[in-house]
C-alpha cells in the first residue's frame, strides 16, 4: 500500500506540473537565471497572457514591437552573469575540458599558457559566429567539442607533462568551443543596439566560470599533490580522473554524432 500511495502521489504531481506548464510555458522558461534574455521572457509572458484574455479594442493590424532599451552597463552585467552560469553549472562539457587542461600539468606556467591559448581562440570564434561572419552547423560542432574533451584527457595519460604542441592543440580546440559558446549566445534573444555589450559581458562571464573551475581544482588538489609523491598523485588522481573524462568525452562524441 505504501508503494501504491507513492506512485499515486508522483502521478498527481506530474499532472499538476504538466497543467501549469501548459498554461504559460514562457513562465516556466523564465523562472531560471539562465536562458533567454529576461526582457524577451517578460515580453513573451505579456503576449501569452494577452492572448488568453484579448482586449476587444485592440488593433491586431498593427505590428507590435518589444522594447529592449536598457543601459549598456546593465546589459554588460546581465550577460556576465549569464556567461558564468553557462559554465557553472550549465556547461559540463566545458568544465570537463578545462579540468583536462588542469590535469595536464602540475606547474602554473604551462597551465596559464594553455588557458590563455584557449581564451584567445574561443573569443575569436565566439565573436565571428555571433556577429554572423559564418554559421557552423551544431550537429558538427557539438560532437567535435566532445571529441576535444576525450583527446586532451587521453593525451594527459600518454604524456606525463605538457607537450610542446599542446598550446597549439588547445588553441585549435578553443576555436571549436567558441562556436559552441556562440550557438548558446545567439539563442538568448539579444537586445537590439547592445550586441557588443552583451557579447563582451558573456565572454567575461565565461572566463570567470572557467577560471573558477581551475582555481577550485587547484585549491582542492594541489595541497594533496604537495603532500604525496608525484608518482602517487598521477596514479591515484590524474590518471583515474582523465580516464573518466576521456570516457565521457568519447561517449558524448558518439552519442551526438548518432543524434545529429
PDB file of C-alpha atoms in Angstrom, residues 1-108:
ATOM      1  CA  UNK A   1       0.000   0.000   0.000  1.00  0.00           C
ATOM      2  CA  UNK A   2       2.861   2.352   0.774  1.00  0.00           C
ATOM      3  CA  UNK A   3       4.313   1.953  -2.727  1.00  0.00           C
ATOM      4  CA  UNK A   4       0.863   2.467  -4.242  1.00  0.00           C
ATOM      5  CA  UNK A   5       0.476   5.754  -2.380  1.00  0.00           C
ATOM      6  CA  UNK A   6       3.892   6.923  -3.526  1.00  0.00           C
ATOM      7  CA  UNK A   7       3.064   6.080  -7.153  1.00  0.00           C
ATOM      8  CA  UNK A   8      -0.288   7.892  -6.970  1.00  0.00           C
ATOM      9  CA  UNK A   9       1.394  10.924  -5.388  1.00  0.00           C
ATOM     10  CA  UNK A  10       4.021  11.041  -8.160  1.00  0.00           C
ATOM     11  CA  UNK A  11       1.307  10.796 -10.819  1.00  0.00           C
ATOM     12  CA  UNK A  12      -0.622  13.652  -9.207  1.00  0.00           C
ATOM     13  CA  UNK A  13       2.482  15.843  -9.094  1.00  0.00           C
ATOM     14  CA  UNK A  14       3.279  15.095 -12.743  1.00  0.00           C
ATOM     15  CA  UNK A  15      -0.260  16.013 -13.808  1.00  0.00           C
ATOM     16  CA  UNK A  16      -0.154  19.250 -11.818  1.00  0.00           C
ATOM     17  CA  UNK A  17       3.221  20.184 -13.300  1.00  0.00           C
ATOM     18  CA  UNK A  18       2.017  19.414 -16.833  1.00  0.00           C
ATOM     19  CA  UNK A  19      -1.082  21.558 -16.427  1.00  0.00           C
ATOM     20  CA  UNK A  20       0.866  24.502 -15.065  1.00  0.00           C
ATOM     21  CA  UNK A  21       3.453  24.254 -17.857  1.00  0.00           C
ATOM     22  CA  UNK A  22       0.744  24.184 -20.497  1.00  0.00           C
ATOM     23  CA  UNK A  23      -0.903  27.264 -19.031  1.00  0.00           C
ATOM     24  CA  UNK A  24       2.063  29.585 -19.531  1.00  0.00           C
ATOM     25  CA  UNK A  25       5.150  27.855 -20.979  1.00  0.00           C
ATOM     26  CA  UNK A  26       7.078  31.133 -21.031  1.00  0.00           C
ATOM     27  CA  UNK A  27       6.627  31.397 -17.258  1.00  0.00           C
ATOM     28  CA  UNK A  28       8.323  28.025 -16.834  1.00  0.00           C
ATOM     29  CA  UNK A  29      11.173  29.003 -19.141  1.00  0.00           C
ATOM     30  CA  UNK A  30      11.796  32.343 -17.479  1.00  0.00           C
ATOM     31  CA  UNK A  31      11.909  31.114 -13.899  1.00  0.00           C
ATOM     32  CA  UNK A  32      15.601  30.189 -14.111  1.00  0.00           C
ATOM     33  CA  UNK A  33      18.549  32.547 -14.019  1.00  0.00           C
ATOM     34  CA  UNK A  34      19.868  31.380 -17.396  1.00  0.00           C
ATOM     35  CA  UNK A  35      18.287  31.040 -20.814  1.00  0.00           C
ATOM     36  CA  UNK A  36      16.593  33.730 -22.854  1.00  0.00           C
ATOM     37  CA  UNK A  37      17.182  37.422 -22.282  1.00  0.00           C
ATOM     38  CA  UNK A  38      14.875  38.427 -19.372  1.00  0.00           C
ATOM     39  CA  UNK A  39      13.405  41.301 -21.382  1.00  0.00           C
ATOM     40  CA  UNK A  40      12.291  38.887 -24.080  1.00  0.00           C
ATOM     41  CA  UNK A  41      10.955  36.472 -21.458  1.00  0.00           C
ATOM     42  CA  UNK A  42       8.789  39.195 -19.922  1.00  0.00           C
ATOM     43  CA  UNK A  43       7.534  40.247 -23.348  1.00  0.00           C
ATOM     44  CA  UNK A  44       6.562  36.660 -24.182  1.00  0.00           C
ATOM     45  CA  UNK A  45       4.762  36.355 -20.857  1.00  0.00           C
ATOM     46  CA  UNK A  46       2.775  39.509 -21.552  1.00  0.00           C
ATOM     47  CA  UNK A  47       1.850  38.392 -25.065  1.00  0.00           C
ATOM     48  CA  UNK A  48       0.872  34.922 -23.850  1.00  0.00           C
ATOM     49  CA  UNK A  49      -1.393  36.336 -21.157  1.00  0.00           C
ATOM     50  CA  UNK A  50      -2.837  38.883 -23.565  1.00  0.00           C
ATOM     51  CA  UNK A  51      -3.754  36.083 -25.976  1.00  0.00           C
ATOM     52  CA  UNK A  52      -5.651  34.335 -23.174  1.00  0.00           C
ATOM     53  CA  UNK A  53      -7.684  37.481 -22.411  1.00  0.00           C
ATOM     54  CA  UNK A  54      -7.752  39.583 -25.614  1.00  0.00           C
ATOM     55  CA  UNK A  55      -8.648  43.243 -25.476  1.00  0.00           C
ATOM     56  CA  UNK A  56     -11.792  43.911 -27.588  1.00  0.00           C
ATOM     57  CA  UNK A  57     -10.462  47.353 -28.548  1.00  0.00           C
ATOM     58  CA  UNK A  58      -7.037  46.079 -29.580  1.00  0.00           C
ATOM     59  CA  UNK A  59      -5.981  46.742 -33.188  1.00  0.00           C
ATOM     60  CA  UNK A  60      -4.400  43.487 -34.454  1.00  0.00           C
ATOM     61  CA  UNK A  61      -3.467  45.062 -37.803  1.00  0.00           C
ATOM     62  CA  UNK A  62      -0.597  46.938 -36.136  1.00  0.00           C
ATOM     63  CA  UNK A  63       2.748  45.249 -35.666  1.00  0.00           C
ATOM     64  CA  UNK A  64       3.827  45.202 -32.013  1.00  0.00           C
ATOM     65  CA  UNK A  65       7.446  45.745 -31.048  1.00  0.00           C
ATOM     66  CA  UNK A  66       9.331  44.654 -27.947  1.00  0.00           C
ATOM     67  CA  UNK A  67      11.244  47.331 -26.094  1.00  0.00           C
ATOM     68  CA  UNK A  68      14.731  46.109 -25.188  1.00  0.00           C
ATOM     69  CA  UNK A  69      16.019  49.510 -24.099  1.00  0.00           C
ATOM     70  CA  UNK A  70      18.211  49.479 -21.008  1.00  0.00           C
ATOM     71  CA  UNK A  71      21.627  50.916 -20.090  1.00  0.00           C
ATOM     72  CA  UNK A  72      24.592  49.241 -21.776  1.00  0.00           C
ATOM     73  CA  UNK A  73      26.291  48.645 -18.417  1.00  0.00           C
ATOM     74  CA  UNK A  74      23.191  46.843 -17.166  1.00  0.00           C
ATOM     75  CA  UNK A  75      23.299  44.611 -20.238  1.00  0.00           C
ATOM     76  CA  UNK A  76      27.024  44.014 -19.655  1.00  0.00           C
ATOM     77  CA  UNK A  77      26.399  42.922 -16.070  1.00  0.00           C
ATOM     78  CA  UNK A  78      23.441  40.762 -17.039  1.00  0.00           C
ATOM     79  CA  UNK A  79      25.411  38.879 -19.687  1.00  0.00           C
ATOM     80  CA  UNK A  80      28.409  38.433 -17.378  1.00  0.00           C
ATOM     81  CA  UNK A  81      26.032  36.589 -15.072  1.00  0.00           C
ATOM     82  CA  UNK A  82      24.631  34.525 -17.964  1.00  0.00           C
ATOM     83  CA  UNK A  83      28.166  33.685 -19.125  1.00  0.00           C
ATOM     84  CA  UNK A  84      29.175  32.470 -15.660  1.00  0.00           C
ATOM     85  CA  UNK A  85      26.023  30.361 -15.397  1.00  0.00           C
ATOM     86  CA  UNK A  86      26.655  28.856 -18.817  1.00  0.00           C
ATOM     87  CA  UNK A  87      29.810  27.325 -17.319  1.00  0.00           C
ATOM     88  CA  UNK A  88      28.710  26.928 -13.688  1.00  0.00           C
ATOM     89  CA  UNK A  89      26.685  24.813 -13.504  1.00  0.00           C
ATOM     90  CA  UNK A  90      25.355  24.585 -17.074  1.00  0.00           C
ATOM     91  CA  UNK A  91      28.452  23.746 -19.152  1.00  0.00           C
ATOM     92  CA  UNK A  92      29.532  20.289 -18.032  1.00  0.00           C
ATOM     93  CA  UNK A  93      31.344  19.603 -21.307  1.00  0.00           C
ATOM     94  CA  UNK A  94      33.345  22.841 -20.984  1.00  0.00           C
ATOM     95  CA  UNK A  95      34.035  22.090 -17.305  1.00  0.00           C
ATOM     96  CA  UNK A  96      35.462  18.682 -18.227  1.00  0.00           C
ATOM     97  CA  UNK A  97      37.632  20.223 -20.949  1.00  0.00           C
ATOM     98  CA  UNK A  98      39.024  22.822 -18.534  1.00  0.00           C
ATOM     99  CA  UNK A  99      39.690  20.081 -15.954  1.00  0.00           C
ATOM    100  CA  UNK A 100      41.512  18.077 -18.613  1.00  0.00           C
ATOM    101  CA  UNK A 101      43.704  21.127 -19.211  1.00  0.00           C
ATOM    102  CA  UNK A 102      44.253  21.403 -15.448  1.00  0.00           C
ATOM    103  CA  UNK A 103      45.380  17.768 -15.157  1.00  0.00           C
ATOM    104  CA  UNK A 104      47.889  18.189 -17.998  1.00  0.00           C
ATOM    105  CA  UNK A 105      50.484  19.883 -15.801  1.00  0.00           C
ATOM    106  CA  UNK A 106      51.441  20.309 -12.166  1.00  0.00           C
ATOM    107  CA  UNK A 107      53.010  23.737 -12.744  1.00  0.00           C
ATOM    108  CA  UNK A 108      51.387  27.166 -13.092  1.00  0.00           C
TER     109      UNK A 108
END
